[in-house]
Amino acid sequence: MSELRDDQWFTEVFDSHGSAFSLKITEKLLDVQSDYQHLEVYATETYGNLMVLDGCVMLTDRDNFLYHEMIAHPALFTHQDPKRVVIIGGGDCGTLKEVLRHPGVEKVTQIDIDAEVTKAAERFFPALVASNNDPRAELLFADGVKWVDDAPDESIDVLIIDSTDPVGPAEGLFKTDFLKRCHRILKSGGVMVQQSESPLYHSGSIIRELRHDMREAGFNSVATLPFPQPVYPSGWWSITLAGKATDVNTFREQAAANHALPLEYYSVEAHRGALVLPPFMRKAFAAE
């Protein structure tokens, strides 16, 4: 194996699990310290452009479709008729783009605290911001927790928490109190979805606690769906769905099978398969 030279490779080290992930870089394109986090963009040799926040990989051109499709489409096909959608976080706008592929959606509001992320996406990830001018889209740069606090009761069909890891600006998005407020603003039959970290590293900790807290917040059903994500710790990631007076372990299979959306990963078969958890995850959740 060749030596990893710092000037040629970006490496994210995940100390708590003794692992790291590296990409060979050709150029640093952006280095900005916003009011909230340190934002970098690199050109890589094989993964296109790379966005990094506080030293953690957020996305690359090559594989971001995996995450963006899975945080958006399972929730939208689980809800019976999604019209009003809210995204907390998601400043790169990739999730917004996926939600707007659904013609039945009437309005999508995205609330991200850091405008610098969206500015970077506009410059270096133009494909992700391609739908930002859709008349159904509303982009706000504000505190997502406060926005939820101020939102009317039962006013939203689908709530997507597209956050970074549960530290720093995103820490509050994983707390029981916040989940209760999310439950309040969802209509009956509403669906919430949250990125929920690595199945391999976090099934017995972050994911299990999130599922418990979602139920404590009043959601009657939860479902965790794992999927591949090569650039994230362990190469494997997850979303967790929660339903308000609806079962998130079922979805509109016929609609998911017959859609004409130009997707690269999500399919009715991928959705069905992701709902079938491997034994080690079922064991981690057995005491729920």
mmCIF file of C-alpha atoms in Angstrom:
data_model
loop_
_atom_site.group_PDB
_atom_site.id
_atom_site.type_symbol
_atom_site.label_atom_id
_atom_site.label_comp_id
_atom_site.label_asym_id
_atom_site.label_seq_id
_atom_site.Cartn_x
_atom_site.Cartn_y
_atom_site.Cartn_z
ATOM 1 C CA MET A 1 0.000 0.000 0.000
ATOM 2 C CA SER A 2 1.360 3.437 -0.886
ATOM 3 C CA GLU A 3 1.924 6.096 1.768
ATOM 4 C CA LEU A 4 -0.887 8.612 2.405
ATOM 5 C CA ARG A 5 0.626 12.082 2.034
ATOM 6 C CA ASP A 6 -1.402 14.875 3.620
ATOM 7 C CA ASP A 7 -1.061 17.157 0.607
ATOM 8 C CA GLN A 8 -2.536 14.504 -1.687
ATOM 9 C CA TRP A 9 -5.280 12.970 0.449
ATOM 10 C CA PHE A 10 -8.193 14.161 2.535
ATOM 11 C CA THR A 11 -8.681 11.788 5.456
ATOM 12 C CA GLU A 12 -11.516 11.719 7.971
ATOM 13 C CA VAL A 13 -10.497 9.769 11.074
ATOM 14 C CA PHE A 14 -13.234 8.151 13.149
ATOM 15 C CA ASP A 15 -11.282 7.649 16.384
ATOM 16 C CA SER A 16 -14.009 6.022 18.467
ATOM 17 C CA HIS A 17 -14.155 3.072 16.056
ATOM 18 C CA GLY A 18 -10.526 3.007 14.983
ATOM 19 C CA SER A 19 -11.259 3.693 11.323
ATOM 20 C CA ALA A 20 -10.645 6.324 8.664
ATOM 21 C CA PHE A 21 -11.707 7.176 5.124
ATOM 22 C CA SER A 22 -9.530 8.908 2.533
ATOM 23 C CA LEU A 23 -10.002 10.470 -0.869
ATOM 24 C CA LYS A 24 -7.169 11.506 -3.172
ATOM 25 C CA ILE A 25 -7.457 15.236 -3.761
ATOM 26 C CA THR A 26 -6.142 17.428 -6.552
ATOM 27 C CA GLU A 27 -7.023 20.913 -5.277
ATOM 28 C CA LYS A 28 -8.639 22.785 -2.400
ATOM 29 C CA LEU A 29 -11.421 24.864 -3.927
ATOM 30 C CA LEU A 30 -12.855 26.589 -0.856
ATOM 31 C CA ASP A 31 -11.962 27.157 2.796
ATOM 32 C CA VAL A 32 -14.482 29.219 4.786
ATOM 33 C CA GLN A 33 -15.144 29.616 8.497
ATOM 34 C CA SER A 34 -18.816 30.531 8.807
ATOM 35 C CA ASP A 35 -20.526 31.679 11.996
ATOM 36 C CA TYR A 36 -21.356 28.020 12.673
ATOM 37 C CA GLN A 37 -18.782 25.657 11.158
ATOM 38 C CA HIS A 38 -15.637 25.208 9.088
ATOM 39 C CA LEU A 39 -16.524 24.546 5.444
ATOM 40 C CA GLU A 40 -14.108 23.145 2.864
ATOM 41 C CA VAL A 41 -14.523 21.976 -0.722
ATOM 42 C CA TYR A 42 -11.924 19.872 -2.526
ATOM 43 C CA ALA A 43 -11.564 18.540 -6.047
ATOM 44 C CA THR A 44 -10.826 14.809 -5.886
ATOM 45 C CA GLU A 45 -9.292 12.464 -8.391
ATOM 46 C CA THR A 46 -12.192 9.975 -8.634
ATOM 47 C CA TYR A 47 -15.176 11.283 -6.618
ATOM 48 C CA GLY A 48 -15.672 14.708 -8.180
ATOM 49 C CA ASN A 49 -15.991 17.579 -5.739
ATOM 50 C CA LEU A 50 -15.997 16.890 -2.002
ATOM 51 C CA MET A 51 -17.687 19.000 0.702
ATOM 52 C CA VAL A 52 -16.370 18.833 4.263
ATOM 53 C CA LEU A 53 -17.879 20.414 7.405
ATOM 54 C CA ASP A 54 -15.775 20.609 10.563
ATOM 55 C CA GLY A 55 -13.504 17.907 9.195
ATOM 56 C CA CYS A 56 -16.356 15.482 8.400
ATOM 57 C CA VAL A 57 -17.259 14.392 4.877
ATOM 58 C CA MET A 58 -20.691 15.693 3.906
ATOM 59 C CA LEU A 59 -20.986 14.723 0.260
ATOM 60 C CA THR A 60 -19.259 14.071 -3.026
ATOM 61 C CA ASP A 61 -20.421 14.383 -6.612
ATOM 62 C CA ARG A 62 -20.010 10.649 -7.121
ATOM 63 C CA ASP A 63 -22.197 9.140 -4.420
ATOM 64 C CA ASN A 64 -24.447 11.823 -2.894
ATOM 65 C CA PHE A 65 -27.444 10.393 -4.789
ATOM 66 C CA LEU A 66 -27.526 7.452 -2.377
ATOM 67 C CA TYR A 67 -28.126 9.621 0.669
ATOM 68 C CA HIS A 68 -30.367 12.212 -0.970
ATOM 69 C CA GLU A 69 -32.660 9.637 -2.574
ATOM 70 C CA MET A 70 -32.972 7.584 0.612
ATOM 71 C CA ILE A 71 -33.687 10.495 2.947
ATOM 72 C CA ALA A 72 -36.404 11.772 0.600
ATOM 73 C CA HIS A 73 -38.226 9.040 -1.302
ATOM 74 C CA PRO A 74 -38.985 6.416 1.388
ATOM 75 C CA ALA A 75 -40.732 9.091 3.467
ATOM 76 C CA LEU A 76 -42.632 10.514 0.502
ATOM 77 C CA PHE A 77 -43.821 7.090 -0.678
ATOM 78 C CA THR A 78 -44.732 6.141 2.906
ATOM 79 C CA HIS A 79 -47.038 9.134 3.304
ATOM 80 C CA GLN A 80 -50.390 8.608 1.598
ATOM 81 C CA ASP A 81 -50.518 12.002 -0.155
ATOM 82 C CA PRO A 82 -47.635 14.354 0.680
ATOM 83 C CA LYS A 83 -48.302 17.975 -0.230
ATOM 84 C CA ARG A 84 -46.566 20.113 2.417
ATOM 85 C CA VAL A 85 -42.950 19.157 3.129
ATOM 86 C CA VAL A 86 -40.378 20.766 5.422
ATOM 87 C CA ILE A 87 -36.633 20.096 5.436
ATOM 88 C CA ILE A 88 -34.572 21.042 8.487
ATOM 89 C CA GLY A 89 -30.933 21.309 7.429
ATOM 90 C CA GLY A 90 -30.105 20.141 3.940
ATOM 91 C CA GLY A 91 -28.227 23.283 2.945
ATOM 92 C CA ASP A 92 -26.577 21.582 -0.020
ATOM 93 C CA CYS A 93 -30.116 21.383 -1.502
ATOM 94 C CA GLY A 94 -29.802 17.789 -2.752
ATOM 95 C CA THR A 95 -32.719 16.615 -0.603
ATOM 96 C CA LEU A 96 -34.813 19.569 -1.778
ATOM 97 C CA LYS A 97 -34.145 18.544 -5.373
ATOM 98 C CA GLU A 98 -35.339 14.977 -4.681
ATOM 99 C CA VAL A 99 -38.520 16.100 -2.907
ATOM 100 C CA LEU A 100 -39.418 18.413 -5.794
ATOM 101 C CA ARG A 101 -39.326 15.469 -8.209
ATOM 102 C CA HIS A 102 -42.740 14.495 -6.770
ATOM 103 C CA PRO A 103 -45.400 16.388 -8.755
ATOM 104 C CA GLY A 104 -47.983 16.082 -5.991
ATOM 105 C CA VAL A 105 -45.879 18.087 -3.555
ATOM 106 C CA GLU A 106 -47.259 21.619 -3.405
ATOM 107 C CA LYS A 107 -44.718 23.391 -1.181
ATOM 108 C CA VAL A 108 -41.298 22.588 0.274
ATOM 109 C CA THR A 109 -39.685 24.811 2.901
ATOM 110 C CA GLN A 110 -35.993 24.244 3.644
ATOM 111 C CA ILE A 111 -34.551 25.778 6.819
ATOM 112 C CA ASP A 112 -30.771 25.662 7.228
ATOM 113 C CA ILE A 113 -28.882 27.756 9.745
ATOM 114 C CA ASP A 114 -25.800 28.260 7.567
ATOM 115 C CA ALA A 115 -26.151 30.096 4.249
ATOM 116 C CA GLU A 116 -22.504 29.378 3.428
ATOM 117 C CA VAL A 117 -23.354 25.725 2.727
ATOM 118 C CA THR A 118 -25.881 26.694 0.076
ATOM 119 C CA LYS A 119 -23.492 29.260 -1.407
ATOM 120 C CA ALA A 120 -20.842 26.539 -1.702
ATOM 121 C CA ALA A 121 -23.324 24.178 -3.335
ATOM 122 C CA GLU A 122 -24.252 26.853 -5.874
ATOM 123 C CA ARG A 123 -20.595 27.283 -6.821
ATOM 124 C CA PHE A 124 -19.284 23.723 -6.689
ATOM 125 C CA PHE A 125 -22.295 21.355 -6.837
ATOM 126 C CA PRO A 126 -24.598 22.940 -9.435
ATOM 127 C CA ALA A 127 -26.547 19.720 -10.042
ATOM 128 C CA LEU A 128 -27.779 19.771 -6.438
ATOM 129 C CA VAL A 129 -29.235 23.278 -6.656
ATOM 130 C CA ALA A 130 -30.910 22.745 -10.031
ATOM 131 C CA SER A 131 -34.414 22.936 -8.520
ATOM 132 C CA ASN A 132 -33.884 25.904 -6.196
ATOM 133 C CA ASN A 133 -35.891 28.205 -8.453
ATOM 134 C CA ASP A 134 -38.901 25.885 -8.510
ATOM 135 C CA PRO A 135 -41.888 28.045 -7.441
ATOM 136 C CA ARG A 136 -42.817 25.393 -4.859
ATOM 137 C CA ALA A 137 -39.464 25.834 -3.056
ATOM 138 C CA GLU A 138 -38.848 28.202 -0.150
ATOM 139 C CA LEU A 139 -35.297 28.523 1.224
ATOM 140 C CA LEU A 140 -34.823 30.030 4.677
ATOM 141 C CA PHE A 141 -31.564 30.565 6.541
ATOM 142 C CA ALA A 142 -32.573 30.370 10.168
ATOM 143 C CA ASP A 143 -32.549 28.182 13.266
ATOM 144 C CA GLY A 144 -34.543 25.066 12.382
ATOM 145 C CA VAL A 145 -35.408 24.319 16.024
ATOM 146 C CA LYS A 146 -36.915 27.780 16.467
ATOM 147 C CA TRP A 147 -38.775 27.442 13.148
ATOM 148 C CA VAL A 148 -40.390 24.238 14.416
ATOM 149 C CA ASP A 149 -41.288 25.975 17.691
ATOM 150 C CA ASP A 150 -43.085 28.715 15.783
ATOM 151 C CA ALA A 151 -44.881 26.465 13.266
ATOM 152 C CA PRO A 152 -48.641 25.889 13.660
ATOM 153 C CA ASP A 153 -49.990 22.608 15.014
ATOM 154 C CA GLU A 154 -50.696 19.878 12.451
ATOM 155 C CA SER A 155 -49.516 21.920 9.456
ATOM 156 C CA ILE A 156 -47.029 19.584 7.736
ATOM 157 C CA ASP A 157 -47.287 16.243 5.939
ATOM 158 C CA VAL A 158 -43.620 15.213 5.822
ATOM 159 C CA LEU A 159 -40.773 16.530 7.980
ATOM 160 C CA ILE A 160 -37.217 15.698 6.889
ATOM 161 C CA ILE A 161 -34.347 16.208 9.338
ATOM 162 C CA ASP A 162 -31.338 16.353 7.011
ATOM 163 C CA SER A 163 -28.747 17.180 9.640
ATOM 164 C CA THR A 164 -25.067 16.684 10.244
ATOM 165 C CA ASP A 165 -23.893 14.375 13.043
ATOM 166 C CA PRO A 166 -25.480 14.986 16.487
ATOM 167 C CA VAL A 167 -22.812 17.462 17.608
ATOM 168 C CA GLY A 168 -22.471 21.227 17.259
ATOM 169 C CA PRO A 169 -25.326 22.990 15.395
ATOM 170 C CA ALA A 170 -27.217 19.699 14.871
ATOM 171 C CA GLU A 171 -27.079 18.377 18.443
ATOM 172 C CA GLY A 172 -30.521 19.674 19.368
ATOM 173 C CA LEU A 173 -32.136 17.892 16.416
ATOM 174 C CA PHE A 174 -31.678 14.489 18.098
ATOM 175 C CA LYS A 175 -33.263 15.385 21.456
ATOM 176 C CA THR A 176 -36.599 14.055 22.751
ATOM 177 C CA ASP A 177 -37.946 17.543 23.372
ATOM 178 C CA PHE A 178 -37.345 18.514 19.736
ATOM 179 C CA LEU A 179 -38.976 15.301 18.514
ATOM 180 C CA LYS A 180 -42.091 16.119 20.557
ATOM 181 C CA ARG A 181 -42.297 19.485 18.825
ATOM 182 C CA CYS A 182 -41.919 17.770 15.455
ATOM 183 C CA HIS A 183 -44.803 15.469 16.350
ATOM 184 C CA ARG A 184 -46.940 18.504 17.223
ATOM 185 C CA ILE A 185 -46.562 20.187 13.822
ATOM 186 C CA LEU A 186 -47.199 17.045 11.770
ATOM 187 C CA LYS A 187 -50.721 16.348 10.598
ATOM 188 C CA SER A 188 -52.357 13.037 11.466
ATOM 189 C CA GLY A 189 -50.872 10.525 9.042
ATOM 190 C CA GLY A 190 -47.690 12.581 8.915
ATOM 191 C CA VAL A 191 -44.213 11.131 8.488
ATOM 192 C CA MET A 192 -40.916 12.290 9.929
ATOM 193 C CA VAL A 193 -37.541 11.063 8.693
ATOM 194 C CA GLN A 194 -34.131 11.655 10.221
ATOM 195 C CA GLN A 195 -30.661 10.653 9.123
ATOM 196 C CA SER A 196 -29.553 8.225 11.813
ATOM 197 C CA GLU A 197 -25.860 7.447 11.401
ATOM 198 C CA SER A 198 -24.087 4.119 10.787
ATOM 199 C CA PRO A 199 -25.923 0.810 11.348
ATOM 200 C CA LEU A 200 -22.600 -0.903 12.050
ATOM 201 C CA TYR A 201 -21.301 1.655 14.526
ATOM 202 C CA HIS A 202 -24.477 3.100 16.048
ATOM 203 C CA SER A 203 -27.308 0.525 16.092
ATOM 204 C CA GLY A 204 -26.849 -0.033 19.813
ATOM 205 C CA SER A 205 -26.462 3.638 20.667
ATOM 206 C CA ILE A 206 -27.586 6.607 18.533
ATOM 207 C CA ILE A 207 -30.103 4.687 16.401
ATOM 208 C CA ARG A 208 -31.644 2.732 19.269
ATOM 209 C CA GLU A 209 -31.906 5.907 21.365
ATOM 210 C CA LEU A 210 -33.467 7.832 18.476
ATOM 211 C CA ARG A 211 -36.090 5.120 17.939
ATOM 212 C CA HIS A 212 -36.894 5.133 21.661
ATOM 213 C CA ASP A 213 -37.104 8.911 21.773
ATOM 214 C CA MET A 214 -39.377 9.013 18.725
ATOM 215 C CA ARG A 215 -41.826 6.718 20.490
ATOM 216 C CA GLU A 216 -41.515 8.779 23.683
ATOM 217 C CA ALA A 217 -42.367 11.844 21.597
ATOM 218 C CA GLY A 218 -45.689 10.281 20.563
ATOM 219 C CA PHE A 219 -44.939 8.583 17.245
ATOM 220 C CA ASN A 220 -46.770 5.271 16.996
ATOM 221 C CA SER A 221 -44.423 3.546 14.541
ATOM 222 C CA VAL A 222 -40.755 3.696 13.605
ATOM 223 C CA ALA A 223 -38.619 2.056 10.927
ATOM 224 C CA THR A 224 -34.877 2.227 10.302
ATOM 225 C CA LEU A 225 -33.685 1.718 6.720
ATOM 226 C CA PRO A 226 -29.965 1.065 6.090
ATOM 227 C CA PHE A 227 -28.294 1.809 2.769
ATOM 228 C CA PRO A 228 -24.756 2.031 1.335
ATOM 229 C CA GLN A 229 -22.882 5.325 1.623
ATOM 230 C CA PRO A 230 -19.200 4.816 0.785
ATOM 231 C CA VAL A 231 -17.868 8.168 2.025
ATOM 232 C CA TYR A 232 -19.463 8.042 5.499
ATOM 233 C CA PRO A 233 -17.984 6.216 8.511
ATOM 234 C CA SER A 234 -18.205 2.423 7.964
ATOM 235 C CA GLY A 235 -19.489 2.939 4.391
ATOM 236 C CA TRP A 236 -23.033 2.209 5.567
ATOM 237 C CA TRP A 237 -25.681 4.685 6.706
ATOM 238 C CA SER A 238 -29.323 4.812 7.744
ATOM 239 C CA ILE A 239 -32.485 6.836 7.950
ATOM 240 C CA THR A 240 -35.162 6.391 10.594
ATOM 241 C CA LEU A 241 -38.824 7.046 9.829
ATOM 242 C CA ALA A 242 -41.494 7.855 12.404
ATOM 243 C CA GLY A 243 -45.240 7.928 11.827
ATOM 244 C CA LYS A 244 -47.977 9.964 13.484
ATOM 245 C CA ALA A 245 -51.074 7.758 13.417
ATOM 246 C CA THR A 246 -49.631 5.824 10.461
ATOM 247 C CA ASP A 247 -47.484 2.729 9.947
ATOM 248 C CA VAL A 248 -44.102 3.590 8.452
ATOM 249 C CA ASN A 249 -43.287 -0.089 7.954
ATOM 250 C CA THR A 250 -45.605 -0.084 4.919
ATOM 251 C CA PHE A 251 -45.583 2.224 1.901
ATOM 252 C CA ARG A 252 -47.361 2.930 -1.378
ATOM 253 C CA GLU A 253 -45.694 0.094 -3.259
ATOM 254 C CA GLN A 254 -47.631 0.491 -6.490
ATOM 255 C CA ALA A 255 -46.786 4.194 -6.691
ATOM 256 C CA ALA A 256 -43.145 3.452 -5.902
ATOM 257 C CA ALA A 257 -43.060 0.765 -8.596
ATOM 258 C CA ASN A 258 -44.731 2.873 -11.280
ATOM 259 C CA HIS A 259 -43.087 6.263 -10.795
ATOM 260 C CA ALA A 260 -41.250 7.898 -13.699
ATOM 261 C CA LEU A 261 -38.698 9.728 -11.555
ATOM 262 C CA PRO A 262 -35.096 9.626 -12.880
ATOM 263 C CA LEU A 263 -33.589 7.897 -9.836
ATOM 264 C CA GLU A 264 -30.298 6.041 -9.493
ATOM 265 C CA TYR A 265 -30.731 4.075 -6.259
ATOM 266 C CA TYR A 266 -34.236 4.202 -4.790
ATOM 267 C CA SER A 267 -36.739 1.683 -6.121
ATOM 268 C CA VAL A 268 -39.675 -0.260 -4.762
ATOM 269 C CA GLU A 269 -37.356 -3.247 -4.345
ATOM 270 C CA ALA A 270 -34.714 -1.178 -2.535
ATOM 271 C CA HIS A 271 -37.393 0.174 -0.191
ATOM 272 C CA ARG A 272 -38.780 -3.297 0.553
ATOM 273 C CA GLY A 273 -35.314 -4.678 1.160
ATOM 274 C CA ALA A 274 -34.245 -1.836 3.449
ATOM 275 C CA LEU A 275 -37.242 -2.517 5.700
ATOM 276 C CA VAL A 276 -35.894 -6.023 6.371
ATOM 277 C CA LEU A 277 -33.218 -5.420 8.981
ATOM 278 C CA PRO A 278 -30.228 -7.746 9.410
ATOM 279 C CA PRO A 279 -30.220 -9.853 12.599
ATOM 280 C CA PHE A 280 -27.620 -7.762 14.438
ATOM 281 C CA MET A 281 -29.807 -4.662 14.077
ATOM 282 C CA ARG A 282 -32.929 -6.511 15.158
ATOM 283 C CA LYS A 283 -30.975 -7.722 18.201
ATOM 284 C CA ALA A 284 -29.882 -4.164 19.025
ATOM 285 C CA PHE A 285 -33.503 -3.000 18.909
ATOM 286 C CA ALA A 286 -35.000 -6.070 20.644
ATOM 287 C CA ALA A 287 -35.487 -4.390 24.020
ATOM 288 C CA GLU A 288 -37.618 -1.566 22.587
#
